[in-house]
Backbone as a chain_set.jsonl record, in Angstrom:
{"seq": "MARGIQSQATKYAHIVGALPIEIAAGVGDLTDHVPESEPYDDIKAAVIQRTSVSDEKRLQQLLTSCDLGDKRPSQLLRHMKQLAGPYKLDEALLKQTWFQRLPHSVRQILSVSGKSVALDDLADMADKMMEVYHDSHCVNSLQPAGSADISCLASFQRQLTQLTSQLASLQTTIATVF", "coords": {"N": [[-77.196, -59.604, 117.936], [-78.887, -57.772, 119.148], [-78.67, -55.0, 118.144], [-79.615, -52.503, 118.909], [-82.269, -52.994, 119.382], [-84.878, -52.976, 121.609], [-87.346, -53.926, 122.31], [-89.058, -56.723, 123.482], [-90.933, -58.149, 121.97], [-90.24, -57.524, 119.314], [-87.618, -58.54, 119.156], [-88.264, -61.196, 119.6], [-89.817, -61.773, 117.296], [-87.855, -61.518, 115.298], [-86.039, -63.558, 116.015], [-87.598, -65.893, 115.887], [-88.139, -66.022, 113.171], [-85.621, -66.605, 112.243], [-84.885, -69.071, 113.208], [-83.62, -72.371, 112.732], [-85.351, -75.07, 111.119], [-85.48, -77.558, 112.546], [-84.934, -76.761, 115.144], [-86.927, -74.887, 115.59], [-89.109, -76.598, 115.567], [-88.717, -77.866, 117.973], [-89.383, -75.93, 119.805], [-91.985, -75.386, 119.37], [-94.295, -74.992, 120.903], [-93.887, -72.475, 121.941], [-93.753, -70.939, 119.689], [-96.163, -71.268, 118.474], [-97.974, -70.237, 120.297], [-97.507, -67.208, 121.398], [-95.605, -66.143, 124.112], [-96.854, -64.001, 126.659], [-95.535, -62.222, 128.435], [-92.263, -61.095, 128.245], [-91.425, -62.494, 125.733], [-89.173, -62.959, 124.071], [-87.062, -63.55, 125.885], [-88.151, -65.852, 127.012], [-88.301, -67.66, 124.803], [-85.636, -67.791, 124.106], [-84.458, -68.929, 126.4], [-85.79, -71.389, 126.33], [-84.874, -72.519, 123.904], [-82.137, -72.805, 124.463], [-82.246, -74.505, 126.71], [-83.599, -76.775, 125.688], [-82.064, -77.669, 123.567], [-79.517, -78.015, 124.452], [-76.861, -80.122, 125.56], [-76.826, -82.049, 128.47], [-74.865, -81.331, 131.416], [-73.893, -83.619, 132.665], [-74.009, -85.498, 130.602], [-72.19, -84.386, 128.795], [-69.832, -84.588, 130.276], [-69.677, -87.34, 130.495], [-69.312, -88.0, 127.771], [-66.834, -86.819, 127.398], [-65.179, -88.384, 129.039], [-65.543, -90.979, 128.094], [-66.339, -91.392, 125.305], [-64.986, -89.718, 123.584], [-62.88, -89.362, 120.919], [-59.9, -89.415, 118.805], [-60.161, -89.782, 115.963], [-60.632, -88.257, 112.849], [-59.649, -85.886, 113.6], [-57.255, -83.307, 114.392], [-54.725, -83.501, 116.932], [-54.732, -81.109, 118.487], [-57.268, -80.122, 117.91], [-58.839, -82.104, 119.013], [-58.173, -81.732, 121.712], [-59.225, -79.127, 122.161], [-61.927, -79.706, 121.725], [-62.38, -81.468, 123.839], [-61.936, -79.757, 125.99], [-64.089, -78.061, 125.607], [-66.201, -79.841, 126.05], [-65.742, -80.322, 128.723], [-66.654, -78.018, 129.814], [-68.419, -76.292, 132.284], [-67.215, -77.66, 134.332], [-64.424, -77.667, 136.328], [-61.945, -79.187, 135.475], [-59.119, -80.915, 136.655], [-55.978, -80.059, 135.409], [-54.082, -82.067, 135.002], [-55.67, -84.373, 134.881], [-57.207, -83.859, 132.575], [-55.121, -83.725, 130.731], [-54.112, -86.351, 130.861], [-56.354, -87.825, 130.007], [-56.686, -86.822, 127.402], [-54.189, -87.51, 126.357], [-54.294, -90.311, 126.319], [-55.867, -90.776, 124.128], [-54.349, -90.401, 121.906], [-52.299, -91.611, 119.152], [-50.129, -94.425, 119.688], [-47.412, -94.099, 118.946], [-47.099, -91.314, 118.941], [-47.662, -90.728, 121.599], [-45.466, -91.965, 122.821], [-43.328, -90.325, 122.048], [-44.113, -87.807, 123.055], [-44.13, -88.352, 125.746], [-41.622, -87.941, 126.814], [-41.401, -85.274, 127.114], [-41.699, -83.966, 129.507], [-43.053, -82.474, 132.539], [-43.241, -79.758, 132.53], [-44.074, -78.628, 130.167], [-46.656, -76.885, 128.615], [-50.076, -77.877, 128.177], [-51.417, -77.053, 125.814], [-49.216, -76.51, 124.217], [-48.133, -79.058, 124.0], [-50.154, -80.196, 122.485], [-49.855, -78.795, 120.081], [-47.326, -79.748, 119.335], [-47.971, -82.436, 119.012], [-49.699, -82.239, 116.841], [-47.875, -81.564, 114.807], [-46.296, -83.87, 114.809], [-48.175, -85.753, 114.006], [-48.666, -84.874, 111.409], [-46.192, -85.429, 110.176], [-46.088, -88.171, 110.679], [-48.37, -89.024, 109.289], [-47.709, -88.288, 106.643], [-45.513, -89.951, 106.178], [-46.561, -92.459, 106.391], [-48.483, -92.978, 104.503], [-49.22, -95.315, 102.641], [-50.203, -97.46, 100.151], [-51.201, -100.676, 100.53], [-51.315, -104.12, 99.725], [-52.877, -106.997, 100.878], [-51.815, -110.306, 100.927], [-53.78, -112.864, 99.461], [-55.509, -115.046, 101.557], [-55.421, -118.591, 102.323], [-58.002, -119.49, 102.727], [-59.501, -117.641, 101.282], [-58.628, -118.246, 98.69], [-59.467, -120.929, 98.375], [-62.201, -120.556, 98.554], [-62.689, -118.993, 96.285], [-61.962, -120.872, 94.337], [-63.95, -122.767, 94.738], [-66.235, -121.287, 93.985], [-65.595, -120.949, 91.31], [-65.709, -123.598, 90.336], [-68.449, -124.109, 90.741], [-69.542, -122.224, 88.987], [-68.621, -123.197, 86.553], [-70.006, -125.644, 86.473], [-72.671, -124.697, 86.394], [-72.615, -123.347, 83.957], [-72.243, -125.482, 82.211], [-74.642, -126.893, 82.667], [-76.491, -125.013, 81.72], [-75.795, -124.894, 79.011], [-76.47, -127.478, 78.297], [-79.253, -127.43, 78.733], [-79.975, -125.528, 76.804], [-79.344, -126.94, 74.486], [-81.168, -129.059, 74.679], [-83.614, -127.68, 74.517], [-83.392, -126.596, 71.956], [-83.461, -128.928, 70.461], [-86.042, -129.933, 70.959], [-87.708, -127.937, 69.959]], "CA": [[-78.628, -59.658, 117.649], [-79.619, -56.639, 119.712], [-78.712, -53.898, 117.182], [-80.419, -51.416, 119.444], [-83.667, -53.395, 119.568], [-85.182, -53.121, 123.026], [-88.647, -54.567, 122.466], [-89.077, -58.179, 123.558], [-91.744, -58.664, 120.862], [-89.468, -57.386, 118.076], [-86.545, -59.535, 119.234], [-88.918, -62.494, 119.443], [-90.183, -61.936, 115.885], [-86.616, -61.74, 114.544], [-85.44, -64.852, 116.335], [-88.473, -66.956, 115.389], [-87.927, -66.095, 111.726], [-84.267, -67.071, 111.936], [-84.629, -70.396, 113.774], [-83.64, -73.522, 111.828], [-86.607, -75.831, 111.228], [-85.448, -78.57, 113.606], [-84.986, -76.084, 116.447], [-88.272, -74.311, 115.692], [-90.016, -77.687, 115.933], [-88.51, -78.15, 119.389], [-89.993, -74.877, 120.628], [-93.264, -75.106, 118.716], [-95.269, -74.482, 121.863], [-93.648, -71.041, 122.13], [-93.962, -70.23, 118.422], [-97.602, -71.327, 118.186], [-98.629, -69.337, 121.252], [-96.492, -66.252, 121.846], [-95.694, -65.799, 125.535], [-97.298, -62.618, 126.815], [-94.506, -61.382, 129.057], [-90.893, -61.442, 127.887], [-91.418, -63.607, 124.777], [-87.812, -63.234, 123.595], [-86.325, -64.231, 126.951], [-88.723, -67.191, 127.168], [-87.904, -68.548, 123.705], [-84.182, -67.955, 124.207], [-84.212, -69.905, 127.461], [-86.292, -72.687, 125.883], [-83.952, -73.046, 122.886], [-80.914, -73.229, 125.145], [-82.539, -75.644, 127.581], [-84.05, -77.947, 124.934], [-81.072, -78.137, 122.597], [-78.218, -78.213, 125.093], [-76.553, -81.41, 126.16], [-76.666, -81.866, 129.915], [-73.485, -81.35, 131.902], [-73.528, -85.002, 132.938], [-73.795, -86.148, 129.306], [-70.933, -83.862, 128.247], [-68.741, -85.174, 131.046], [-69.616, -88.745, 130.088], [-68.689, -88.014, 126.449], [-65.425, -86.474, 127.585], [-64.434, -89.468, 129.666], [-65.698, -92.3, 127.48], [-66.515, -91.558, 123.862], [-64.272, -88.684, 122.838], [-61.684, -89.952, 120.336], [-59.168, -88.596, 117.847], [-60.791, -89.88, 114.645], [-59.969, -87.467, 111.811], [-59.251, -84.591, 114.163], [-55.87, -83.081, 114.802], [-54.664, -83.561, 118.395], [-55.137, -79.832, 119.091], [-58.725, -80.03, 117.785], [-59.379, -83.004, 120.032], [-58.02, -81.073, 123.013], [-60.221, -78.042, 122.258], [-63.238, -80.35, 121.871], [-62.452, -81.994, 125.198], [-62.1, -78.607, 126.89], [-65.472, -77.6, 125.444], [-67.058, -80.8, 126.753], [-65.544, -80.141, 130.167], [-67.567, -76.926, 130.116], [-68.338, -75.619, 133.578], [-66.407, -78.419, 135.279], [-63.033, -77.232, 136.397], [-61.159, -80.406, 135.552], [-57.707, -80.794, 136.943], [-55.185, -80.066, 134.169], [-53.435, -83.377, 134.877], [-56.692, -85.321, 134.443], [-57.501, -83.549, 131.179], [-53.94, -84.115, 129.953], [-54.058, -87.813, 130.805], [-57.473, -88.278, 129.181], [-56.333, -86.464, 126.024], [-52.995, -88.272, 126.007], [-54.691, -91.694, 126.053], [-56.549, -90.855, 122.837], [-53.371, -90.206, 120.836], [-51.633, -92.841, 118.701], [-49.048, -94.893, 120.558], [-46.125, -93.511, 118.547], [-47.09, -89.911, 119.377], [-47.561, -90.758, 123.07], [-44.09, -92.304, 123.19], [-42.466, -89.151, 121.874], [-44.529, -86.743, 123.976], [-43.912, -88.735, 127.142], [-40.323, -87.454, 127.282], [-41.426, -83.811, 127.118], [-41.64, -83.441, 130.87], [-44.284, -81.894, 133.068], [-43.222, -78.298, 132.445], [-44.631, -78.175, 128.894], [-48.098, -76.617, 128.703], [-50.907, -78.812, 127.431], [-51.634, -76.53, 124.463], [-47.957, -76.69, 123.482], [-48.066, -80.487, 123.677], [-51.098, -80.432, 121.393], [-49.215, -78.296, 118.859], [-46.269, -80.701, 118.976], [-48.639, -83.646, 118.532], [-50.165, -81.932, 115.482], [-46.724, -81.662, 113.895], [-45.921, -85.286, 114.723], [-49.193, -86.44, 113.207], [-48.425, -84.512, 110.009], [-45.038, -86.21, 109.724], [-46.498, -89.575, 110.73], [-49.324, -89.254, 108.206], [-46.994, -88.201, 105.369], [-44.598, -91.075, 105.992], [-47.27, -93.736, 106.461], [-49.526, -93.082, 103.489], [-48.782, -96.338, 101.706], [-51.246, -98.405, 99.781], [-50.649, -102.02, 100.586], [-52.228, -105.21, 99.439], [-52.615, -108.165, 101.688], [-51.923, -111.504, 100.102], [-55.006, -113.621, 99.696], [-55.316, -116.184, 102.436], [-55.803, -119.872, 101.729], [-59.464, -119.581, 102.77], [-59.994, -116.862, 100.149], [-58.32, -118.974, 97.456], [-60.342, -122.098, 98.276], [-63.548, -120.048, 98.301], [-62.719, -118.626, 94.868], [-61.93, -122.114, 93.563], [-65.286, -123.353, 94.854], [-67.122, -120.499, 93.123], [-65.239, -121.216, 89.917], [-66.271, -124.916, 90.018], [-69.903, -123.964, 90.637], [-69.821, -121.478, 87.768], [-68.389, -124.128, 85.442], [-71.133, -126.583, 86.47], [-73.865, -123.983, 85.939], [-72.441, -123.084, 82.529], [-72.492, -126.766, 81.533], [-76.076, -127.173, 82.752], [-77.168, -124.072, 80.838], [-75.54, -125.343, 77.635], [-77.265, -128.698, 78.117], [-80.655, -127.012, 78.6], [-80.137, -124.873, 75.506], [-79.329, -128.002, 73.477], [-82.44, -129.775, 74.807], [-84.675, -126.804, 74.007], [-83.213, -126.501, 70.501], [-83.866, -130.213, 69.889], [-87.495, -130.064, 71.096], [-88.398, -126.985, 69.106]], "C": [[-79.307, -58.357, 118.052], [-79.76, -55.488, 118.731], [-79.611, -52.762, 117.641], [-81.876, -51.767, 119.66], [-83.895, -53.653, 121.051], [-86.452, -53.935, 123.259], [-88.513, -56.09, 122.45], [-89.825, -58.775, 122.363], [-90.979, -58.602, 119.541], [-88.326, -58.393, 118.043], [-87.108, -60.936, 118.989], [-89.232, -62.755, 117.971], [-88.946, -62.217, 115.032], [-86.066, -63.141, 114.781], [-86.29, -66.003, 115.806], [-88.288, -67.125, 113.883], [-86.577, -66.67, 111.344], [-83.972, -68.48, 112.453], [-84.595, -71.466, 112.683], [-84.877, -74.375, 112.114], [-86.591, -76.81, 112.394], [-85.482, -77.951, 114.999], [-86.362, -75.465, 116.656], [-89.284, -75.38, 116.088], [-89.905, -78.01, 117.42], [-89.104, -77.121, 120.322], [-91.334, -74.454, 120.029], [-94.315, -74.555, 119.654], [-95.107, -72.984, 122.071], [-93.79, -70.252, 120.832], [-95.436, -70.24, 118.043], [-98.384, -70.357, 119.066], [-97.561, -68.432, 121.858], [-96.676, -65.957, 123.33], [-96.013, -64.307, 125.701], [-96.244, -61.72, 127.447], [-93.131, -61.945, 128.688], [-90.8, -62.616, 126.904], [-90.013, -63.966, 124.286], [-87.018, -64.007, 124.646], [-86.821, -65.664, 127.129], [-88.256, -68.133, 126.062], [-86.398, -68.795, 123.723], [-83.85, -69.027, 125.24], [-84.65, -71.304, 127.028], [-85.358, -73.317, 124.849], [-82.689, -73.57, 123.553], [-81.168, -74.494, 125.955], [-82.859, -76.908, 126.778], [-83.019, -78.478, 123.945], [-79.711, -78.411, 123.218], [-78.088, -79.624, 125.628], [-76.317, -81.164, 127.645], [-75.19, -81.944, 130.3], [-73.01, -82.782, 132.138], [-73.206, -85.741, 131.644], [-72.478, -85.68, 128.685], [-69.74, -84.469, 128.971], [-68.566, -86.647, 130.682], [-68.949, -88.875, 128.716], [-67.193, -87.751, 126.561], [-64.631, -87.678, 128.075], [-64.512, -90.787, 128.917], [-65.662, -92.316, 125.957], [-65.817, -90.516, 123.006], [-63.003, -89.31, 122.264], [-61.109, -89.077, 119.234], [-59.826, -88.618, 116.476], [-59.984, -89.137, 113.601], [-59.473, -86.122, 112.323], [-57.736, -84.525, 114.363], [-55.852, -83.154, 116.328], [-55.088, -82.257, 119.071], [-56.651, -79.635, 118.991], [-59.394, -80.92, 118.822], [-59.3, -82.351, 121.408], [-59.042, -79.956, 123.185], [-61.626, -78.62, 122.449], [-63.414, -80.88, 123.298], [-62.623, -80.871, 126.214], [-63.524, -78.068, 126.816], [-66.43, -78.532, 126.178], [-66.926, -80.659, 128.262], [-66.408, -79.006, 130.681], [-67.352, -76.318, 131.48], [-67.498, -76.38, 134.605], [-64.972, -77.924, 135.211], [-62.176, -78.48, 136.588], [-59.706, -80.08, 135.859], [-56.944, -80.932, 135.624], [-54.537, -81.429, 133.939], [-54.424, -84.434, 134.389], [-57.034, -85.105, 132.97], [-56.343, -83.993, 130.284], [-53.887, -85.628, 129.785], [-55.155, -88.371, 129.907], [-57.192, -88.007, 127.708], [-55.194, -87.344, 125.519], [-53.346, -89.71, 125.615], [-55.343, -91.86, 124.682], [-55.605, -90.684, 121.646], [-52.793, -91.546, 120.389], [-50.421, -93.156, 119.578], [-47.72, -94.224, 120.224], [-46.006, -92.054, 118.999], [-46.96, -89.845, 120.898], [-46.133, -91.047, 123.514], [-43.189, -91.08, 123.12], [-42.821, -88.064, 122.881], [-44.213, -87.073, 125.433], [-42.571, -88.246, 127.679], [-40.288, -85.936, 127.408], [-41.349, -83.208, 128.518], [-42.935, -82.754, 131.264], [-44.349, -80.386, 132.894], [-43.837, -77.761, 131.153], [-46.146, -78.028, 129.038], [-48.867, -77.565, 127.786], [-51.157, -78.337, 125.999], [-50.379, -76.671, 123.609], [-47.759, -78.156, 123.1], [-48.986, -80.813, 122.504], [-50.519, -79.951, 120.067], [-48.11, -79.243, 118.394], [-46.883, -81.981, 118.411], [-49.183, -83.437, 117.121], [-49.037, -82.112, 114.475], [-46.285, -83.109, 113.724], [-46.899, -86.054, 113.844], [-49.034, -86.112, 111.724], [-47.289, -85.347, 109.443], [-45.411, -87.682, 109.658], [-47.41, -89.899, 109.557], [-48.621, -89.252, 106.858], [-46.119, -89.423, 105.126], [-45.301, -92.427, 106.005], [-48.422, -93.851, 105.478], [-49.054, -94.037, 102.409], [-49.971, -97.233, 101.419], [-50.623, -99.789, 99.788], [-51.743, -103.024, 100.287], [-51.863, -106.365, 100.338], [-52.725, -109.385, 100.785], [-53.187, -112.264, 100.47], [-54.686, -114.82, 100.569], [-55.791, -117.458, 101.763], [-57.317, -120.048, 101.737], [-60.073, -118.821, 101.6], [-59.789, -117.617, 98.843], [-59.24, -120.172, 97.303], [-61.782, -121.684, 98.003], [-63.695, -119.669, 96.832], [-62.734, -119.869, 93.986], [-63.297, -122.789, 93.587], [-66.285, -122.615, 93.974], [-66.85, -120.784, 91.65], [-65.799, -122.573, 89.484], [-67.782, -124.826, 89.831], [-70.294, -123.238, 89.359], [-69.641, -122.371, 86.546], [-69.545, -125.119, 85.335], [-72.402, -125.911, 85.946], [-73.791, -123.685, 84.447], [-72.721, -124.347, 81.729], [-73.979, -127.096, 81.524], [-76.866, -126.271, 81.816], [-76.991, -124.485, 79.385], [-76.373, -126.581, 77.326], [-78.738, -128.358, 77.929], [-80.908, -126.354, 77.252], [-80.174, -125.905, 74.378], [-80.653, -128.753, 73.49], [-83.58, -128.952, 74.222], [-84.586, -126.709, 72.491], [-83.671, -127.785, 69.819], [-85.384, -130.351, 69.891], [-88.209, -129.14, 70.119], [-87.693, -126.923, 67.804]], "O": [[-80.213, -57.893, 117.359], [-80.879, -55.03, 118.5], [-80.292, -52.136, 116.828], [-82.652, -50.912, 120.084], [-83.19, -54.452, 121.669], [-86.602, -54.564, 124.306], [-87.934, -56.668, 121.53], [-89.402, -59.788, 121.808], [-91.061, -59.53, 118.736], [-88.089, -59.03, 117.017], [-86.516, -61.747, 118.276], [-88.946, -63.836, 117.456], [-88.989, -63.064, 114.14], [-85.672, -63.826, 113.837], [-85.744, -66.994, 115.321], [-88.281, -68.249, 113.379], [-86.409, -67.171, 110.232], [-82.909, -69.027, 112.161], [-85.452, -71.469, 111.799], [-85.381, -74.387, 113.237], [-87.56, -76.896, 113.149], [-86.006, -78.558, 115.933], [-86.906, -75.507, 117.76], [-90.209, -75.109, 116.853], [-90.893, -78.385, 118.051], [-89.311, -77.398, 121.503], [-91.755, -73.306, 120.169], [-95.141, -73.737, 119.25], [-96.086, -72.291, 122.349], [-93.931, -69.029, 120.865], [-95.91, -69.327, 117.367], [-99.345, -69.733, 118.615], [-96.803, -68.854, 122.732], [-97.762, -65.571, 123.763], [-95.497, -63.466, 124.965], [-96.08, -60.573, 127.032], [-92.889, -63.146, 128.816], [-90.165, -63.625, 127.21], [-89.699, -65.143, 124.108], [-86.374, -65.007, 124.328], [-86.032, -66.578, 127.366], [-87.861, -69.266, 126.334], [-85.942, -69.889, 123.39], [-83.052, -69.925, 124.976], [-83.971, -72.289, 127.319], [-85.082, -74.515, 124.911], [-82.226, -74.666, 123.235], [-80.389, -75.445, 125.888], [-82.432, -78.0, 127.154], [-83.105, -79.634, 123.53], [-78.841, -78.986, 122.564], [-79.056, -80.237, 126.081], [-75.68, -80.182, 128.025], [-74.379, -82.547, 129.596], [-71.863, -83.117, 131.846], [-72.251, -86.516, 131.587], [-71.737, -86.482, 128.117], [-68.745, -84.824, 128.34], [-67.442, -87.139, 130.574], [-68.115, -89.759, 128.515], [-66.389, -88.396, 125.888], [-63.539, -87.953, 127.579], [-63.637, -91.637, 129.081], [-65.009, -93.181, 125.373], [-66.053, -90.457, 121.799], [-62.136, -89.746, 123.022], [-61.743, -88.122, 118.786], [-60.028, -87.559, 115.882], [-58.78, -89.359, 113.474], [-58.94, -85.317, 111.559], [-57.051, -85.54, 114.484], [-56.876, -82.891, 116.959], [-55.736, -82.29, 120.117], [-57.256, -79.046, 119.887], [-60.391, -80.536, 119.434], [-60.256, -82.411, 122.181], [-59.662, -79.845, 124.242], [-62.419, -78.095, 123.231], [-64.487, -80.746, 123.885], [-63.365, -81.014, 127.186], [-64.099, -77.668, 127.828], [-67.358, -78.076, 126.848], [-67.895, -80.856, 128.995], [-66.846, -79.017, 131.831], [-66.251, -75.878, 131.808], [-67.111, -75.818, 135.63], [-64.399, -77.79, 134.13], [-61.742, -78.794, 137.696], [-59.152, -79.092, 135.376], [-57.235, -81.82, 134.822], [-54.454, -81.892, 132.801], [-54.069, -85.291, 133.581], [-57.137, -86.065, 132.208], [-56.557, -84.564, 129.215], [-53.643, -86.125, 128.685], [-54.91, -89.293, 129.129], [-57.434, -88.866, 126.86], [-55.234, -87.854, 124.399], [-52.759, -90.26, 124.683], [-55.368, -92.963, 124.136], [-56.029, -90.813, 120.498], [-52.795, -92.51, 121.155], [-49.782, -92.261, 120.131], [-46.983, -93.825, 121.126], [-44.927, -91.614, 119.396], [-46.234, -89.002, 121.424], [-45.643, -90.446, 124.47], [-42.387, -90.831, 124.02], [-41.935, -87.468, 123.493], [-44.048, -86.172, 126.256], [-42.403, -88.146, 128.894], [-39.257, -85.369, 127.769], [-40.967, -82.048, 128.673], [-43.798, -82.488, 130.427], [-45.409, -79.792, 133.089], [-44.096, -76.562, 131.05], [-46.827, -78.934, 129.52], [-48.359, -77.996, 126.75], [-51.113, -79.141, 125.068], [-50.471, -76.924, 122.408], [-47.275, -78.459, 122.01], [-48.635, -81.611, 121.634], [-50.671, -80.618, 119.043], [-47.975, -79.508, 117.2], [-46.372, -82.543, 117.442], [-49.136, -84.35, 116.297], [-49.216, -82.732, 113.426], [-45.941, -83.529, 112.62], [-46.502, -86.898, 113.041], [-49.245, -86.976, 110.873], [-47.408, -85.909, 108.355], [-45.086, -88.364, 108.686], [-47.245, -90.929, 108.904], [-48.894, -90.107, 106.016], [-45.997, -89.881, 103.99], [-44.691, -93.44, 105.663], [-49.258, -94.744, 105.614], [-48.544, -93.607, 101.375], [-50.655, -97.7, 102.33], [-49.62, -100.029, 99.115], [-52.922, -102.802, 100.56], [-50.687, -106.672, 100.535], [-53.64, -109.474, 99.966], [-53.603, -112.3, 101.628], [-53.701, -115.522, 100.338], [-56.486, -117.409, 100.748], [-57.864, -120.691, 100.84], [-61.039, -119.28, 100.99], [-60.671, -117.629, 97.985], [-59.748, -120.416, 96.209], [-62.505, -122.386, 97.297], [-64.705, -119.987, 96.204], [-63.453, -119.907, 92.987], [-63.75, -123.32, 92.573], [-67.094, -123.243, 93.291], [-67.776, -120.85, 90.842], [-66.315, -122.692, 88.372], [-68.334, -125.392, 88.887], [-71.279, -123.603, 88.717], [-70.432, -122.301, 85.605], [-70.016, -125.405, 84.234], [-73.126, -126.497, 85.142], [-74.803, -123.763, 83.75], [-73.366, -124.289, 80.683], [-74.519, -127.526, 80.505], [-77.818, -126.725, 81.182], [-77.943, -124.43, 78.607], [-76.915, -126.717, 76.229], [-79.402, -128.931, 77.064], [-81.94, -126.595, 76.626], [-80.943, -125.763, 73.427], [-81.205, -129.054, 72.432], [-84.423, -129.487, 73.502], [-85.612, -126.738, 71.812], [-84.211, -127.738, 68.714], [-85.955, -130.84, 68.916], [-89.211, -129.527, 69.518], [-88.101, -126.175, 66.915]]}, "num_chains": 1, "name": "protein.A"}
């Protein structure tokens, strides 16, 4: 951003023009009334403070709501490391937390790797396992209809037949009257 710009006012003008709308709305007090001393530093600090997730929230996400989803295991690990942020989590704790989020079949295989394998290397191995697992398990399957589904369909079919009969009867009555 600096590009040789030293003036706080010039930096401020550039940054205000480049802010996304939702972030600009969050610092509207600083865009509506330009701070007199160090406007760039003030708006920078405000953007960081108002848009950042607290350390406690990041740690909570790491320990409770961080899951694999559509991510590769290595992506999940990088995301977890990012959430750990300034906390210097014990490598064993991070490994265990990450490990618990992997599919059971991948955990079984990785569990024999031993403690000497680096966590990033385990993540790479898990990525490869997931590729193989995904390729071999992409099968479209149909579940047979249960008896409850069949009886429900039969009930709907009876009701439809009754309604069709009633409609035909009404049409006959109307045709006779008119």
